[in-house]
Short mmCIF file of C-alpha atoms in Angstrom, two decimals:
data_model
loop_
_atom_site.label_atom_id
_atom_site.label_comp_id
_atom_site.label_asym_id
_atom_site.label_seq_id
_atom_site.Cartn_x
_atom_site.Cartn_y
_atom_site.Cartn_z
CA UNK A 61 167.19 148.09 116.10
CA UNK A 62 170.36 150.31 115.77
CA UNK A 63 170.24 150.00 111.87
CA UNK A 64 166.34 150.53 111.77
CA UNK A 65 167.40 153.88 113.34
CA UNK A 66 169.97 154.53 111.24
CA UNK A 67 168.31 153.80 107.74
CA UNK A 68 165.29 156.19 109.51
CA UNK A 69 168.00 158.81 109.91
CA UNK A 70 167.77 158.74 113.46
CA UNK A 71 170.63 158.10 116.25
CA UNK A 72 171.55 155.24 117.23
CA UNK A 73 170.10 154.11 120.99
CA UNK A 74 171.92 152.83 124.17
CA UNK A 75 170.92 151.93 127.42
CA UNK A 76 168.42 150.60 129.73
CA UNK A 77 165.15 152.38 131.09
CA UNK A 78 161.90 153.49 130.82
CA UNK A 79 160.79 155.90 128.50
CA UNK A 80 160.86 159.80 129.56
CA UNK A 81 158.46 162.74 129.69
CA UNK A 82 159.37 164.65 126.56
CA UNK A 83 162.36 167.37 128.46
CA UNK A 84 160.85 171.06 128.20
CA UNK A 85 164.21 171.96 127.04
CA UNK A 86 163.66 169.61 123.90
CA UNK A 87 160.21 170.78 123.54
CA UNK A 88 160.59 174.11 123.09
CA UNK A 89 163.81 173.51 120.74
CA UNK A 90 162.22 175.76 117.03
CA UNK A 91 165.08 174.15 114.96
CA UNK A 92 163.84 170.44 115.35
CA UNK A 93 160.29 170.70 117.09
CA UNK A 94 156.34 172.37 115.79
CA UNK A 95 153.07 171.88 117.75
CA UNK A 96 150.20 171.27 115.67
CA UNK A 97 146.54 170.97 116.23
CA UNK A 98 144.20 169.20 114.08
CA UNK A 99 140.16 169.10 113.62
CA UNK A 100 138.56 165.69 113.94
CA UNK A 101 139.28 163.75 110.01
CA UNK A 102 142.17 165.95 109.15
CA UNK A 103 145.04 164.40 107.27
CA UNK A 104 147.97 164.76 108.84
CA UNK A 105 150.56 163.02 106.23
CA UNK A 106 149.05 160.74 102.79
CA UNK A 107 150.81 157.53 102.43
CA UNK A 108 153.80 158.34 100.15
CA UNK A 109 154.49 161.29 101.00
CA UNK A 110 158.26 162.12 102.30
CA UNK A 111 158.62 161.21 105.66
CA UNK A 112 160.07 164.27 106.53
CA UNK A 113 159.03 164.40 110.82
CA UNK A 114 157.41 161.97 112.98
CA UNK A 115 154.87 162.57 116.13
CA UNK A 116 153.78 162.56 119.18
CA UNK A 117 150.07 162.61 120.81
CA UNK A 118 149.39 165.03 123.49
CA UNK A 119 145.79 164.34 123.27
CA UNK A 120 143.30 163.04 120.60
CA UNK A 121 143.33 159.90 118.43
CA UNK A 122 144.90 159.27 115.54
CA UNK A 123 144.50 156.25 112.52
CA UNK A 124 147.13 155.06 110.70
CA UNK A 125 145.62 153.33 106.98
CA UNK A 126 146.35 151.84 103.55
CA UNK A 127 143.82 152.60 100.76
CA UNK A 128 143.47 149.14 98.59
CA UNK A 129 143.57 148.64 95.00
CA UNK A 130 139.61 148.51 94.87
CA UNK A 131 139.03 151.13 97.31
CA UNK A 132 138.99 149.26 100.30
CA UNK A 133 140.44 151.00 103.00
CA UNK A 134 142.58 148.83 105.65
CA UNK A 135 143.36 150.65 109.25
CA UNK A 136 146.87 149.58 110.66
CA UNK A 137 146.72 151.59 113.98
CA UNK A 138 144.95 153.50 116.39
CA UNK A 139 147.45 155.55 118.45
CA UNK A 140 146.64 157.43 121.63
CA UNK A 141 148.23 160.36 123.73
CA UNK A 142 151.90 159.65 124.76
CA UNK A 143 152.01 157.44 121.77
CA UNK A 144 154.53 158.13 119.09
CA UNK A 145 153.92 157.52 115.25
CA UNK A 146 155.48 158.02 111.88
CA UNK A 147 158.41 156.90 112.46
CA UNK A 148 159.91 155.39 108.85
CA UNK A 149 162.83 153.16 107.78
CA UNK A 150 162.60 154.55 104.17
CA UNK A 151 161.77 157.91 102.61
CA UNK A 152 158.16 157.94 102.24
CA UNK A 153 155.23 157.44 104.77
CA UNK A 154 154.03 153.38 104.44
CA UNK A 155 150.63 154.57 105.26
CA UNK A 156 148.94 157.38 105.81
CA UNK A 157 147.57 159.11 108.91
CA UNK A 158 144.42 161.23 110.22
CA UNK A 159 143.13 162.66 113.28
CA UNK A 160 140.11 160.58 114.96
CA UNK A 161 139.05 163.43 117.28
CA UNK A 162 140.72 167.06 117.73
CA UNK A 163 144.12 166.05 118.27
CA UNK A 164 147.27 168.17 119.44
CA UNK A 165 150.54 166.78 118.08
CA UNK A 166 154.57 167.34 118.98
CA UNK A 167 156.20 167.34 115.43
CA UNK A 168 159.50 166.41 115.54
CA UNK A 169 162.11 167.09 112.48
CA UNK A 170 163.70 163.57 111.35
CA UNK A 171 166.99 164.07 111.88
CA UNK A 172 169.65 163.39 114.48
CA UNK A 173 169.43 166.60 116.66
CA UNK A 174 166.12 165.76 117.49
CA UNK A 175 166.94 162.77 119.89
CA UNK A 176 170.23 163.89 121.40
CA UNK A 177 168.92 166.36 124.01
CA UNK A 178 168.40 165.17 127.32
CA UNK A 179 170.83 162.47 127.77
CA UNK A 180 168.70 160.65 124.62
CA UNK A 181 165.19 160.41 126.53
CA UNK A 182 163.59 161.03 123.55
CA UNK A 183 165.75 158.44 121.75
CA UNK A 184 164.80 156.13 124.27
CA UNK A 185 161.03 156.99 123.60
CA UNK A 186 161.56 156.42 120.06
CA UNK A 187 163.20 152.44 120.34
CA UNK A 188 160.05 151.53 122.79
CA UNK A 189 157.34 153.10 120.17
CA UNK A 190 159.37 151.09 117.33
CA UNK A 191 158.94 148.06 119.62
CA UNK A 192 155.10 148.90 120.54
CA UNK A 193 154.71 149.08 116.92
CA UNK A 194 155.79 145.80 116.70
CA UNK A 195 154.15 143.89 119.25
CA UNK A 196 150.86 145.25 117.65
CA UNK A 197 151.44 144.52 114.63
CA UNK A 198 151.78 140.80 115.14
CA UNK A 199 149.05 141.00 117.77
CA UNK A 200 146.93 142.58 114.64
CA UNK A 201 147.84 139.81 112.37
CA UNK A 202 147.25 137.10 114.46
CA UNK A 203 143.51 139.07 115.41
CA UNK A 204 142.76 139.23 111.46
CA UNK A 205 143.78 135.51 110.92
CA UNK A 206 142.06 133.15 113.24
CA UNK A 207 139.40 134.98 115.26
CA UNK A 208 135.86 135.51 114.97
CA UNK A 209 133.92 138.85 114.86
CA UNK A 210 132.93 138.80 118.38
CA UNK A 211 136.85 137.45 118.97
CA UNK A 212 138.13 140.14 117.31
CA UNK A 213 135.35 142.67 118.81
CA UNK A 214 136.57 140.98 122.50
CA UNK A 215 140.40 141.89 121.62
CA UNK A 216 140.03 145.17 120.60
CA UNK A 217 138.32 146.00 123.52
CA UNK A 218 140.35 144.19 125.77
CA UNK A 219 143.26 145.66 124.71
CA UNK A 220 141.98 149.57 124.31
CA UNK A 221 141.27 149.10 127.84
CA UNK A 222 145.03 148.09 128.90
CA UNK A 223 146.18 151.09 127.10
CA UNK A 224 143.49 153.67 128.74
CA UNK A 225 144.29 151.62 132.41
CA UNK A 226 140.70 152.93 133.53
CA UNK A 227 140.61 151.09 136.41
CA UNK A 228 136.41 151.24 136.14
CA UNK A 229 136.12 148.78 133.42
CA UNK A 230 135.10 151.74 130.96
CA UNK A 231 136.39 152.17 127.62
CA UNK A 232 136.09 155.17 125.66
CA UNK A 233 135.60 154.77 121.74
CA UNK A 234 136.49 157.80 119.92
CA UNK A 235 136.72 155.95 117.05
CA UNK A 236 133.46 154.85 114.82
CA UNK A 237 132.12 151.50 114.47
CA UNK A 238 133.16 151.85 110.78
CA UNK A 239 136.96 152.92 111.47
CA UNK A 240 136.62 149.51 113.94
CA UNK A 241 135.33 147.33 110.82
CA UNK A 242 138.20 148.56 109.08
CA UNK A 243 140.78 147.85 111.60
CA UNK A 244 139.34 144.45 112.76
CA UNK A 245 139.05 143.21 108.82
CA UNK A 246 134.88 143.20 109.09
CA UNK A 247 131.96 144.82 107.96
CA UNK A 248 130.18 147.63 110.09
CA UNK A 249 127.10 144.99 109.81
CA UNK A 250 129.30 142.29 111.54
CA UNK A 251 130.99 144.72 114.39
CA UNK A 252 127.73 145.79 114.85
CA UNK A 253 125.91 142.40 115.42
CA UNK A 254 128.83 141.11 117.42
CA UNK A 255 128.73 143.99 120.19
CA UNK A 256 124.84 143.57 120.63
CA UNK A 257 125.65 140.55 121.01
CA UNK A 258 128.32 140.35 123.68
CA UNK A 259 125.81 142.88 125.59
CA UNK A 260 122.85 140.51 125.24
CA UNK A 261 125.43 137.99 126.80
CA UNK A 262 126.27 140.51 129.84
CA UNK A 263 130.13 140.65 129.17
CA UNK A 264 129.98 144.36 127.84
CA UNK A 265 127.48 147.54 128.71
CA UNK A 266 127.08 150.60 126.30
CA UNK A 267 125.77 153.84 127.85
CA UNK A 268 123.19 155.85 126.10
CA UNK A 269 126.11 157.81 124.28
CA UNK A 270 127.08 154.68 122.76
CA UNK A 271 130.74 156.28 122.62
CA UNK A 272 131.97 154.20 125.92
CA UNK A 273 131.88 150.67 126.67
CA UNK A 274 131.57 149.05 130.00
CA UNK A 275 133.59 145.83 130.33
CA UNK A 276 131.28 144.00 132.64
CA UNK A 277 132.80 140.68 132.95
CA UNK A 278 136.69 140.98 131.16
CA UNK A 279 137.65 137.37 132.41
CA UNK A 280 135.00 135.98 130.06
CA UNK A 281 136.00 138.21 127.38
CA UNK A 282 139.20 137.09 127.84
CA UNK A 283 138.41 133.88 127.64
CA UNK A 284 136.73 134.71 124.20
CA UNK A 285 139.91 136.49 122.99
CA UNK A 286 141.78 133.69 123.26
#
């Protein structure tokens, strides 16, 4: 991990802990940190170009996506507020990244500076986003490689709802049925059939805004998942 850092031009990390509130002190630092507030579809970097900051989600959505050779277009990530993203071992971006929904940003310069304030809280931030990034990432490829739509529709949901801890069972989708074909490695056709379905089964609700789901019986949707 200390040589991923490096190689991204970022300090190297010690110590234990959680990860901090981003320090006001650090915040409002001009030489190393930007706010910046995008409309709903806006690019916010195009894969390849220098990796010159990464970010961090105050609120709004944000995709993370490789365009294919024949136009296809594969989604990596969905990251929500708190999360951090962008962060690069090489030069360039890997892939490239949009706003779901309005989304205000903390841009942070890539260099050093930026994570030595605060006794390294932000460093500290950084290591357990790397790590996040990670676990989902081989949670993703396991999703893509053996599960079924309504497995991989069951997942998704299961696991948007341990990141938005609503304690209700509700989920919010910002995020269109096509952007969730494109994650989950399906057609819109197939993520559509395989939520009426898990409603028609009672494991999942959808409100007349169709923009929230209700997670009416998560052990059997667990069970699905698995």
């Amino acid at each position: 991990m200390q040589t991923a850092l490096a190689a991204a031009g970022l300090a190297p990390v010690f110590g234990r802990g959680a990860p901090a509130a981003l320090p006001a002190s650090l915040a409002s630092d001009a030489r190393t940190v930007t706010r910046r507030t995008l409309a709903a579809n806006e690019e916010i970097y195009a894969e390849g170009d220098r990796a010159m900051s990464f970010y961090k989600i105050v609120v709004g959505v944000v995709r993370t996506y490789k365009l294919l050779s024949d136009g296809r277009r594969q989604i990596g990530a969905f990251y929500l507020p708190g999360d951090i993203f962008g962060l690069e071992c090489g030069e360039e971006h890997r892939f490239g990244a949009d706003a779901v929904t309005e989304t205000r940003l903390v841009v942070h310069r890539r260099e050093p500076r930026a994570l030595t304030g605060d006794d390294g809280n932000l460093a500290r931030e950084v290591v357990a986003a790397m790590m996040r990034d990670l676990e989902r990432a081989q949670e993703h490829m396991m999703l893509l490689g053996r599960q079924s739509a309504r497995e991989r529709i069951a997942s998704f949901l299961l696991a948007l709802s341990e990141r938005t801890a609503d304690a209700g069972g509700a989920v919010c989708l910002p995020m269109s049925r096509n952007d969730m074909a494109d994650h989950l490695g399906l057609t819109i056709e197939s993520v559509s059939r395989a939520v009426t379905q898990l409603e028609r089964a009672g494991l999942i609700e959808l409100p007349p805004n169709r923009r929230t789901v209700i997670l009416r019986n998560a052990a059997a949707l667990r069970h699905l998942a698995d």
